PDB file of C-alpha atoms in Angstrom:
ATOM      1  CA  MET O   1     -18.646 -21.035   4.158  1.00  0.00           C
ATOM      2  CA  ILE O   2     -16.140 -18.067   4.628  1.00  0.00           C
ATOM      3  CA  ALA O   3     -14.190 -17.308   7.743  1.00  0.00           C
ATOM      4  CA  TYR O   4     -12.923 -13.674   8.304  1.00  0.00           C
ATOM      5  CA  LEU O   5      -9.910 -13.395  10.845  1.00  0.00           C
ATOM      6  CA  GLY O   6      -9.237  -9.640  12.010  1.00  0.00           C
ATOM      7  CA  THR O   7     -12.365  -7.609  11.915  1.00  0.00           C
ATOM      8  CA  GLY O   8     -10.996  -4.107  12.180  1.00  0.00           C
ATOM      9  CA  LEU O   9     -12.266  -1.382  10.096  1.00  0.00           C
ATOM     10  CA  LEU O  10     -11.289  -2.997   6.830  1.00  0.00           C
ATOM     11  CA  GLY O  11     -11.957  -6.524   7.901  1.00  0.00           C
ATOM     12  CA  ALA O  12     -15.304  -5.658   9.298  1.00  0.00           C
ATOM     13  CA  ASN O  13     -16.456  -3.945   6.033  1.00  0.00           C
ATOM     14  CA  PHE O  14     -15.130  -6.760   3.898  1.00  0.00           C
ATOM     15  CA  THR O  15     -17.278  -8.978   6.203  1.00  0.00           C
ATOM     16  CA  LYS O  16     -20.409  -6.874   5.843  1.00  0.00           C
ATOM     17  CA  ALA O  17     -19.873  -6.776   2.087  1.00  0.00           C
ATOM     18  CA  LEU O  18     -19.726 -10.644   1.961  1.00  0.00           C
ATOM     19  CA  LEU O  19     -22.913 -10.991   4.217  1.00  0.00           C
ATOM     20  CA  ALA O  20     -24.763  -8.592   1.725  1.00  0.00           C
ATOM     21  CA  LYS O  21     -23.959 -10.929  -1.408  1.00  0.00           C
ATOM     22  CA  GLY O  22     -25.386 -13.769   0.635  1.00  0.00           C
ATOM     23  CA  GLU O  23     -22.375 -15.617   1.953  1.00  0.00           C
ATOM     24  CA  THR O  24     -22.268 -17.264   5.295  1.00  0.00           C
ATOM     25  CA  VAL O  25     -19.264 -15.730   7.430  1.00  0.00           C
ATOM     26  CA  HIS O  26     -17.788 -16.921  10.477  1.00  0.00           C
ATOM     27  CA  VAL O  27     -15.680 -14.024  12.301  1.00  0.00           C
ATOM     28  CA  TRP O  28     -12.894 -13.709  14.848  1.00  0.00           C
ATOM     29  CA  ASN O  29     -11.005 -10.769  16.269  1.00  0.00           C
ATOM     30  CA  ARG O  30      -8.451 -10.528  19.159  1.00  0.00           C
ATOM     31  CA  THR O  31     -10.901  -7.957  20.516  1.00  0.00           C
ATOM     32  CA  VAL O  32     -14.032 -10.066  20.843  1.00  0.00           C
ATOM     33  CA  ALA O  33     -16.345  -7.484  20.860  1.00  0.00           C
ATOM     34  CA  LYS O  34     -15.487  -6.393  17.136  1.00  0.00           C
ATOM     35  CA  ALA O  35     -16.397  -9.716  15.834  1.00  0.00           C
ATOM     36  CA  LYS O  36     -19.193  -9.936  18.051  1.00  0.00           C
ATOM     37  CA  ALA O  37     -20.788  -6.696  16.668  1.00  0.00           C
ATOM     38  CA  LEU O  38     -21.025  -8.145  13.467  1.00  0.00           C
ATOM     39  CA  GLU O  39     -23.683 -10.724  14.553  1.00  0.00           C
ATOM     40  CA  ALA O  40     -26.069  -7.803  13.909  1.00  0.00           C
ATOM     41  CA  ASP O  41     -25.311  -8.008  10.098  1.00  0.00           C
ATOM     42  CA  GLY O  42     -25.541 -11.841  10.055  1.00  0.00           C
ATOM     43  CA  ALA O  43     -22.185 -13.103  10.876  1.00  0.00           C
ATOM     44  CA  LYS O  44     -21.277 -15.741  13.468  1.00  0.00           C
ATOM     45  CA  SER O  45     -18.707 -14.687  15.708  1.00  0.00           C
ATOM     46  CA  PHE O  46     -16.350 -17.072  17.719  1.00  0.00           C
ATOM     47  CA  GLU O  47     -13.854 -16.362  20.497  1.00  0.00           C
ATOM     48  CA  SER O  48     -11.356 -18.956  19.075  1.00  0.00           C
ATOM     49  CA  ALA O  49      -9.762 -18.610  15.751  1.00  0.00           C
ATOM     50  CA  ALA O  50      -9.661 -22.270  15.339  1.00  0.00           C
ATOM     51  CA  GLU O  51     -13.189 -22.538  15.920  1.00  0.00           C
ATOM     52  CA  ALA O  52     -14.163 -19.818  13.513  1.00  0.00           C
ATOM     53  CA  VAL O  53     -12.264 -21.485  10.612  1.00  0.00           C
ATOM     54  CA  LYS O  54     -13.880 -25.126  11.143  1.00  0.00           C
ATOM     55  CA  GLY O  55     -15.942 -25.803   7.931  1.00  0.00           C
ATOM     56  CA  ALA O  56     -14.461 -22.846   5.947  1.00  0.00           C
ATOM     57  CA  THR O  57     -13.365 -23.318   2.567  1.00  0.00           C
ATOM     58  CA  ARG O  58     -11.751 -19.893   2.322  1.00  0.00           C
ATOM     59  CA  ILE O  59     -10.321 -17.964   5.104  1.00  0.00           C
ATOM     60  CA  HIS O  60      -9.597 -14.290   4.747  1.00  0.00           C
ATOM     61  CA  ILE O  61      -7.504 -12.253   7.142  1.00  0.00           C
ATOM     62  CA  THR O  62      -6.743  -8.617   7.785  1.00  0.00           C
ATOM     63  CA  LEU O  63      -4.212  -7.988  10.460  1.00  0.00           C
ATOM     64  CA  SER O  64      -1.548  -5.604  11.469  1.00  0.00           C
ATOM     65  CA  ASP O  65       2.039  -7.317  10.391  1.00  0.00           C
ATOM     66  CA  ASP O  66       3.784 -10.420   9.880  1.00  0.00           C
ATOM     67  CA  SER O  67       4.263 -11.503  13.469  1.00  0.00           C
ATOM     68  CA  VAL O  68       0.390 -11.107  14.012  1.00  0.00           C
ATOM     69  CA  VAL O  69      -0.277 -12.994  11.025  1.00  0.00           C
ATOM     70  CA  ASP O  70       1.826 -15.832  11.992  1.00  0.00           C
ATOM     71  CA  SER O  71       0.620 -16.034  15.356  1.00  0.00           C
ATOM     72  CA  VAL O  72      -3.263 -15.974  14.490  1.00  0.00           C
ATOM     73  CA  LEU O  73      -2.757 -18.742  11.714  1.00  0.00           C
ATOM     74  CA  ASP O  74      -0.927 -20.696  14.027  1.00  0.00           C
ATOM     75  CA  GLN O  75      -3.917 -20.410  16.504  1.00  0.00           C
ATOM     76  CA  ALA O  76      -6.241 -21.115  13.677  1.00  0.00           C
ATOM     77  CA  SER O  77      -4.540 -24.086  12.146  1.00  0.00           C
ATOM     78  CA  ALA O  78      -6.050 -26.729  14.468  1.00  0.00           C
ATOM     79  CA  GLY O  79      -9.519 -25.922  12.739  1.00  0.00           C
ATOM     80  CA  PHE O  80      -8.333 -25.764   8.980  1.00  0.00           C
ATOM     81  CA  GLU O  81     -10.012 -27.997   6.898  1.00  0.00           C
ATOM     82  CA  PRO O  82      -8.176 -30.022   4.181  1.00  0.00           C
ATOM     83  CA  GLY O  83      -7.762 -27.902   1.186  1.00  0.00           C
ATOM     84  CA  ALA O  84      -8.553 -24.725   2.803  1.00  0.00           C
ATOM     85  CA  ILE O  85      -7.151 -21.587   1.070  1.00  0.00           C
ATOM     86  CA  ILE O  86      -5.889 -18.810   3.140  1.00  0.00           C
ATOM     87  CA  LEU O  87      -6.388 -15.235   1.493  1.00  0.00           C
ATOM     88  CA  ASP O  88      -4.278 -12.617   3.338  1.00  0.00           C
ATOM     89  CA  HIS O  89      -5.142  -8.873   2.643  1.00  0.00           C
ATOM     90  CA  THR O  90      -2.431  -7.765   5.350  1.00  0.00           C
ATOM     91  CA  THR O  91       0.416  -5.473   4.254  1.00  0.00           C
ATOM     92  CA  THR O  92       3.419  -7.559   5.139  1.00  0.00           C
ATOM     93  CA  SER O  93       6.953  -7.700   4.216  1.00  0.00           C
ATOM     94  CA  VAL O  94       8.122  -9.733   1.076  1.00  0.00           C
ATOM     95  CA  GLU O  95       9.994 -12.271   2.989  1.00  0.00           C
ATOM     96  CA  GLY O  96       7.030 -12.877   5.125  1.00  0.00           C
ATOM     97  CA  ALA O  97       4.840 -13.550   2.225  1.00  0.00           C
ATOM     98  CA  ILE O  98       7.049 -15.898   0.514  1.00  0.00           C
ATOM     99  CA  ARG O  99       7.878 -17.807   3.883  1.00  0.00           C
ATOM    100  CA  ARG O 100       4.245 -18.391   4.523  1.00  0.00           C
ATOM    101  CA  THR O 101       3.377 -19.319   1.187  1.00  0.00           C
ATOM    102  CA  LYS O 102       5.997 -22.009   1.267  1.00  0.00           C
ATOM    103  CA  ALA O 103       5.372 -23.019   4.740  1.00  0.00           C
ATOM    104  CA  TRP O 104       1.645 -23.636   4.252  1.00  0.00           C
ATOM    105  CA  ALA O 105       2.139 -25.188   1.125  1.00  0.00           C
ATOM    106  CA  ASP O 106       4.305 -27.772   2.766  1.00  0.00           C
ATOM    107  CA  ARG O 107       1.362 -28.376   5.164  1.00  0.00           C
ATOM    108  CA  GLY O 108      -1.137 -28.994   2.439  1.00  0.00           C
ATOM    109  CA  ILE O 109      -2.705 -25.542   2.825  1.00  0.00           C
ATOM    110  CA  THR O 110      -2.990 -22.908   0.049  1.00  0.00           C
ATOM    111  CA  TYR O 111      -1.720 -19.389   1.384  1.00  0.00           C
ATOM    112  CA  VAL O 112      -2.293 -16.401  -1.095  1.00  0.00           C
ATOM    113  CA  HIS O 113      -1.133 -13.005  -0.319  1.00  0.00           C
ATOM    114  CA  ALA O 114      -3.524 -10.438  -1.832  1.00  0.00           C
ATOM    115  CA  PRO O 115      -3.086  -6.982  -0.200  1.00  0.00           C
ATOM    116  CA  VAL O 116      -5.169  -3.962  -1.001  1.00  0.00           C
ATOM    117  CA  PHE O 117      -5.286  -0.205  -1.702  1.00  0.00           C
ATOM    118  CA  MET O 118      -8.537   0.197  -0.220  1.00  0.00           C
ATOM    119  CA  GLY O 119     -10.104   2.124   2.927  1.00  0.00           C
ATOM    120  CA  PRO O 120     -12.924   0.967   4.988  1.00  0.00           C
ATOM    121  CA  SER O 121     -15.655   2.513   2.666  1.00  0.00           C
ATOM    122  CA  ASN O 122     -14.050   0.782  -0.378  1.00  0.00           C
ATOM    123  CA  ALA O 123     -14.302  -2.577   1.327  1.00  0.00           C
ATOM    124  CA  LEU O 124     -18.016  -1.995   2.002  1.00  0.00           C
ATOM    125  CA  ASP O 125     -18.726  -1.075  -1.479  1.00  0.00           C
ATOM    126  CA  SER O 126     -16.318  -3.242  -3.277  1.00  0.00           C
ATOM    127  CA  SER O 127     -14.264  -0.803  -4.850  1.00  0.00           C
ATOM    128  CA  GLY O 128     -10.546  -0.051  -4.787  1.00  0.00           C
ATOM    129  CA  PHE O 129      -7.643  -2.087  -5.884  1.00  0.00           C
ATOM    130  CA  MET O 130      -6.285  -5.779  -4.679  1.00  0.00           C
ATOM    131  CA  LEU O 131      -3.050  -7.055  -5.775  1.00  0.00           C
ATOM    132  CA  ILE O 132      -1.975 -10.794  -6.413  1.00  0.00           C
ATOM    133  CA  SER O 133       1.175 -12.655  -7.595  1.00  0.00           C
ATOM    134  CA  ASP O 134       1.210 -16.348  -7.336  1.00  0.00           C
ATOM    135  CA  LYS O 135       1.176 -19.412  -9.580  1.00  0.00           C
ATOM    136  CA  GLN O 136      -1.476 -18.646 -12.465  1.00  0.00           C
ATOM    137  CA  GLU O 137      -3.375 -21.626 -11.572  1.00  0.00           C
ATOM    138  CA  ILE O 138      -3.904 -20.550  -8.026  1.00  0.00           C
ATOM    139  CA  VAL O 139      -4.653 -16.926  -9.299  1.00  0.00           C
ATOM    140  CA  ASP O 140      -7.250 -18.398 -11.662  1.00  0.00           C
ATOM    141  CA  LYS O 141      -8.792 -20.400  -8.771  1.00  0.00           C
ATOM    142  CA  VAL O 142      -9.209 -17.555  -6.294  1.00  0.00           C
ATOM    143  CA  SER O 143      -9.901 -14.704  -8.703  1.00  0.00           C
ATOM    144  CA  PRO O 144     -13.624 -15.450  -8.927  1.00  0.00           C
ATOM    145  CA  TRP O 145     -13.819 -14.802  -5.054  1.00  0.00           C
ATOM    146  CA  LEU O 146     -11.540 -11.904  -4.946  1.00  0.00           C
ATOM    147  CA  SER O 147     -12.581  -9.939  -7.840  1.00  0.00           C
ATOM    148  CA  PRO O 148     -16.160  -9.210  -6.513  1.00  0.00           C
ATOM    149  CA  MET O 149     -14.513  -7.875  -3.332  1.00  0.00           C
ATOM    150  CA  THR O 150     -12.849  -5.038  -5.181  1.00  0.00           C
ATOM    151  CA  GLY O 151     -13.055  -2.721  -8.156  1.00  0.00           C
ATOM    152  CA  LYS O 152     -10.075  -4.300  -9.680  1.00  0.00           C
ATOM    153  CA  LEU O 153      -7.912  -7.130  -8.891  1.00  0.00           C
ATOM    154  CA  LEU O 154      -4.266  -6.609 -10.186  1.00  0.00           C
ATOM    155  CA  ASN O 155      -2.394  -9.672 -11.388  1.00  0.00           C
ATOM    156  CA  PHE O 156       1.399  -9.158 -11.028  1.00  0.00           C
ATOM    157  CA  GLY O 157       2.453 -12.552 -12.194  1.00  0.00           C
ATOM    158  CA  GLU O 158       3.904 -15.731 -10.653  1.00  0.00           C
ATOM    159  CA  GLN O 159       6.603 -14.157  -8.642  1.00  0.00           C
ATOM    160  CA  THR O 160       5.857 -15.179  -4.999  1.00  0.00           C
ATOM    161  CA  GLY O 161       6.056 -11.921  -2.731  1.00  0.00           C
ATOM    162  CA  LYS O 162       5.801  -9.336  -5.590  1.00  0.00           C
ATOM    163  CA  ALA O 163       2.524  -8.248  -4.523  1.00  0.00           C
ATOM    164  CA  ALA O 164       3.680  -7.418  -1.113  1.00  0.00           C
ATOM    165  CA  GLY O 165       6.407  -5.414  -2.686  1.00  0.00           C
ATOM    166  CA  ILE O 166       4.127  -3.468  -4.670  1.00  0.00           C
ATOM    167  CA  LYS O 167       1.935  -2.673  -1.908  1.00  0.00           C
ATOM    168  CA  LEU O 168       4.897  -1.377   0.012  1.00  0.00           C
ATOM    169  CA  ILE O 169       5.743   0.772  -3.109  1.00  0.00           C
ATOM    170  CA  GLY O 170       2.416   2.159  -3.238  1.00  0.00           C
ATOM    171  CA  ASN O 171       2.154   2.824   0.353  1.00  0.00           C
ATOM    172  CA  LEU O 172       5.544   4.818   0.081  1.00  0.00           C
ATOM    173  CA  PHE O 173       4.028   7.008  -2.510  1.00  0.00           C
ATOM    174  CA  LEU O 174       1.096   7.767  -0.272  1.00  0.00           C
ATOM    175  CA  LEU O 175       3.503   8.540   2.606  1.00  0.00           C
ATOM    176  CA  THR O 176       5.515  10.929   0.408  1.00  0.00           C
ATOM    177  CA  LEU O 177       2.437  12.546  -0.987  1.00  0.00           C
ATOM    178  CA  THR O 178       1.028  13.380   2.579  1.00  0.00           C
ATOM    179  CA  ALA O 179       4.566  14.463   3.744  1.00  0.00           C
ATOM    180  CA  GLY O 180       4.550  16.546   0.556  1.00  0.00           C
ATOM    181  CA  PHE O 181       1.263  18.212   1.433  1.00  0.00           C
ATOM    182  CA  SER O 182       2.633  19.027   5.063  1.00  0.00           C
ATOM    183  CA  ASP O 183       5.578  20.783   3.374  1.00  0.00           C
ATOM    184  CA  MET O 184       3.278  22.750   1.241  1.00  0.00           C
ATOM    185  CA  LEU O 185       1.073  23.757   4.183  1.00  0.00           C
ATOM    186  CA  ALA O 186       4.100  24.480   6.137  1.00  0.00           C
ATOM    187  CA  LEU O 187       5.663  26.746   3.438  1.00  0.00           C
ATOM    188  CA  ALA O 188       2.388  28.533   2.774  1.00  0.00           C
ATOM    189  CA  LYS O 189       1.915  29.347   6.481  1.00  0.00           C
ATOM    190  CA  ALA O 190       5.357  30.561   6.845  1.00  0.00           C
ATOM    191  CA  MET O 191       4.677  32.960   3.885  1.00  0.00           C
ATOM    192  CA  GLY O 192       1.206  33.965   5.163  1.00  0.00           C
ATOM    193  CA  LEU O 193      -0.775  32.151   2.773  1.00  0.00           C
ATOM    194  CA  ALA O 194      -4.026  29.729   3.646  1.00  0.00           C
ATOM    195  CA  GLY O 195      -4.206  26.199   2.884  1.00  0.00           C
ATOM    196  CA  GLN O 196      -7.317  27.151   0.861  1.00  0.00           C
ATOM    197  CA  ASP O 197      -4.825  29.009  -1.559  1.00  0.00           C
ATOM    198  CA  ILE O 198      -3.196  25.561  -2.143  1.00  0.00           C
ATOM    199  CA  ALA O 199      -6.845  24.000  -2.758  1.00  0.00           C
ATOM    200  CA  THR O 200      -7.348  26.982  -5.320  1.00  0.00           C
ATOM    201  CA  LEU O 201      -4.114  26.120  -7.092  1.00  0.00           C
ATOM    202  CA  PHE O 202      -4.843  22.340  -7.417  1.00  0.00           C
ATOM    203  CA  GLU O 203      -8.308  23.159  -9.020  1.00  0.00           C
ATOM    204  CA  SER O 204      -6.231  23.913 -12.019  1.00  0.00           C
ATOM    205  CA  PHE O 205      -2.812  22.454 -11.401  1.00  0.00           C
ATOM    206  CA  ASN O 206      -3.133  18.808 -11.581  1.00  0.00           C
ATOM    207  CA  PRO O 207       0.514  17.186 -11.132  1.00  0.00           C
ATOM    208  CA  GLY O 208      -1.154  13.884 -10.397  1.00  0.00           C
ATOM    209  CA  ALA O 209      -2.208  13.258 -13.897  1.00  0.00           C
ATOM    210  CA  ALA O 210       1.276  13.797 -15.033  1.00  0.00           C
ATOM    211  CA  ALA O 211       2.597  11.037 -12.440  1.00  0.00           C
ATOM    212  CA  PRO O 212       2.793   8.260 -15.076  1.00  0.00           C
ATOM    213  CA  GLY O 213       4.533  10.227 -17.652  1.00  0.00           C
ATOM    214  CA  ARG O 214       6.855  11.610 -15.013  1.00  0.00           C
ATOM    215  CA  LEU O 215       7.834   8.050 -13.897  1.00  0.00           C
ATOM    216  CA  LYS O 216       8.415   7.154 -17.747  1.00  0.00           C
ATOM    217  CA  ARG O 217      10.769  10.173 -17.888  1.00  0.00           C
ATOM    218  CA  VAL O 218      12.565   9.309 -14.786  1.00  0.00           C
ATOM    219  CA  MET O 219      13.020   5.760 -15.681  1.00  0.00           C
ATOM    220  CA  SER O 220      14.041   6.610 -19.451  1.00  0.00           C
ATOM    221  CA  ALA O 221      17.356   8.381 -17.740  1.00  0.00           C
ATOM    222  CA  ASP O 222      17.134  11.164 -20.349  1.00  0.00           C
ATOM    223  CA  TYR O 223      19.054  13.820 -18.382  1.00  0.00           C
ATOM    224  CA  ASP O 224      20.589  15.602 -21.312  1.00  0.00           C
ATOM    225  CA  ASN O 225      17.152  17.303 -22.508  1.00  0.00           C
ATOM    226  CA  PRO O 226      16.422  19.011 -19.246  1.00  0.00           C
ATOM    227  CA  SER O 227      12.681  20.426 -18.702  1.00  0.00           C
ATOM    228  CA  TRP O 228      14.003  21.515 -15.241  1.00  0.00           C
ATOM    229  CA  GLU O 229      17.703  21.930 -14.654  1.00  0.00           C
ATOM    230  CA  LEU O 230      19.120  20.566 -11.786  1.00  0.00           C
ATOM    231  CA  GLN O 231      20.794  23.834 -10.712  1.00  0.00           C
ATOM    232  CA  MET O 232      17.301  25.547 -11.169  1.00  0.00           C
ATOM    233  CA  ALA O 233      15.410  22.953  -9.000  1.00  0.00           C
ATOM    234  CA  ARG O 234      17.981  23.141  -6.386  1.00  0.00           C
ATOM    235  CA  LYS O 235      17.831  27.257  -6.244  1.00  0.00           C
ATOM    236  CA  ASP O 236      13.928  26.799  -5.814  1.00  0.00           C
ATOM    237  CA  ALA O 237      14.530  24.303  -3.038  1.00  0.00           C
ATOM    238  CA  ARG O 238      16.902  26.765  -1.294  1.00  0.00           C
ATOM    239  CA  LEU O 239      14.120  29.483  -1.665  1.00  0.00           C
ATOM    240  CA  MET O 240      11.558  27.161  -0.067  1.00  0.00           C
ATOM    241  CA  MET O 241      13.856  26.352   2.936  1.00  0.00           C
ATOM    242  CA  GLU O 242      14.798  30.036   3.325  1.00  0.00           C
ATOM    243  CA  GLU O 243      10.851  31.070   3.247  1.00  0.00           C
ATOM    244  CA  ALA O 244      10.119  28.301   5.827  1.00  0.00           C
ATOM    245  CA  GLU O 245      12.854  29.298   8.134  1.00  0.00           C
ATOM    246  CA  LYS O 246      11.746  33.086   8.073  1.00  0.00           C
ATOM    247  CA  GLY O 247       8.381  31.793   9.140  1.00  0.00           C
ATOM    248  CA  ASN O 248       9.657  29.488  11.955  1.00  0.00           C
ATOM    249  CA  LYS O 249       8.372  26.395  10.079  1.00  0.00           C
ATOM    250  CA  SER O 250      10.137  23.161   9.263  1.00  0.00           C
ATOM    251  CA  LEU O 251       9.908  21.181   6.260  1.00  0.00           C
ATOM    252  CA  ILE O 252       9.898  17.111   6.034  1.00  0.00           C
ATOM    253  CA  LEU O 253      10.945  16.298   2.580  1.00  0.00           C
ATOM    254  CA  VAL O 254      12.698  19.212   0.914  1.00  0.00           C
ATOM    255  CA  PRO O 255      15.819  19.319   2.995  1.00  0.00           C
ATOM    256  CA  SER O 256      16.515  15.527   2.184  1.00  0.00           C
ATOM    257  CA  ILE O 257      15.776  16.303  -1.568  1.00  0.00           C
ATOM    258  CA  ALA O 258      18.150  19.301  -1.439  1.00  0.00           C
ATOM    259  CA  LYS O 259      20.794  17.334   0.222  1.00  0.00           C
ATOM    260  CA  GLU O 260      20.512  14.649  -2.661  1.00  0.00           C
ATOM    261  CA  MET O 261      20.694  17.526  -5.271  1.00  0.00           C
ATOM    262  CA  ASP O 262      23.921  18.810  -3.746  1.00  0.00           C
ATOM    263  CA  ARG O 263      25.475  15.400  -4.173  1.00  0.00           C
ATOM    264  CA  PHE O 264      24.879  15.253  -7.885  1.00  0.00           C
ATOM    265  CA  LEU O 265      25.674  19.024  -8.245  1.00  0.00           C
ATOM    266  CA  GLU O 266      29.029  17.944  -6.848  1.00  0.00           C
ATOM    267  CA  LYS O 267      29.342  15.625  -9.719  1.00  0.00           C
ATOM    268  CA  GLY O 268      29.010  18.279 -12.401  1.00  0.00           C
ATOM    269  CA  PHE O 269      25.281  17.666 -13.250  1.00  0.00           C
ATOM    270  CA  ALA O 270      24.118  21.175 -12.844  1.00  0.00           C
ATOM    271  CA  HIS O 271      22.708  21.415 -16.249  1.00  0.00           C
ATOM    272  CA  LYS O 272      21.155  17.957 -16.227  1.00  0.00           C
ATOM    273  CA  ASP O 273      17.544  17.339 -15.767  1.00  0.00           C
ATOM    274  CA  TRP O 274      16.927  17.253 -12.119  1.00  0.00           C
ATOM    275  CA  SER O 275      15.460  13.741 -12.184  1.00  0.00           C
ATOM    276  CA  VAL O 276      19.109  12.709 -12.290  1.00  0.00           C
ATOM    277  CA  ILE O 277      18.703  12.420  -8.630  1.00  0.00           C
ATOM    278  CA  ALA O 278      17.225   9.013  -9.204  1.00  0.00           C
ATOM    279  CA  ALA O 279      19.921   7.966 -11.584  1.00  0.00           C
ATOM    280  CA  ASP O 280      21.513   5.490  -8.765  1.00  0.00           C
ATOM    281  CA  ASN O 281      18.203   3.548  -8.385  1.00  0.00           C
ATOM    282  CA  LEU O 282      17.690   2.679 -12.110  1.00  0.00           C
TER     283      LEU O 282
END
């Protein structure tokens, strides 16, 4: 039997997918109605987390942050079966994942942090990505449970907390991507262009496909063979900010990037590849 604690959009659809595969699932949520709604799909809901986990060999959780995870697991612990395994899909801090792994191991319970790059629709149709990093004998044990829940289970080795760090890095990219789109839309509006014009550009211009190669270029620290000189990239950033100001729009990312460019221009790197702005982080 499986218990699922935290049945928001993601947890609810994970539960529905498990039920569709014929699993017996007990559910609990801080908002009781959200858990109770899953009874229509065949789950059994409980008002107590400790009651929900009784008899469960595996306990999945999808909650909001470290403090909530700690609180809920503390509440549920009275009902844990000997040898139960906690599978935590919450985005948490690295320190929190490491601390919980050790703390629960000291109590005879296996805690595994397995965050996801998945939206609710992915959870329902078992697509997307799930991350894991733990002792490989533990990974081997839980992989047959986790792999069917997602399109791909990415194993980052034995370093506890590494999956939590990779998840935060991935989410950082998503944040900057959305902020970049916001800057593009703001600049377009300032120049009297429509968002659809950007969409038309992206029908042919696909920088996302170049992202892996761009990362390798940045990590190679090859600044002496520029594809875009720092001084020219800074000039373009200036033009962007000037056009935005003319149209009474503000940009989120570009001013910060320009400031970092200026720092490296002052070091005499004008003719280096503009990726030199990442040099301090390699």
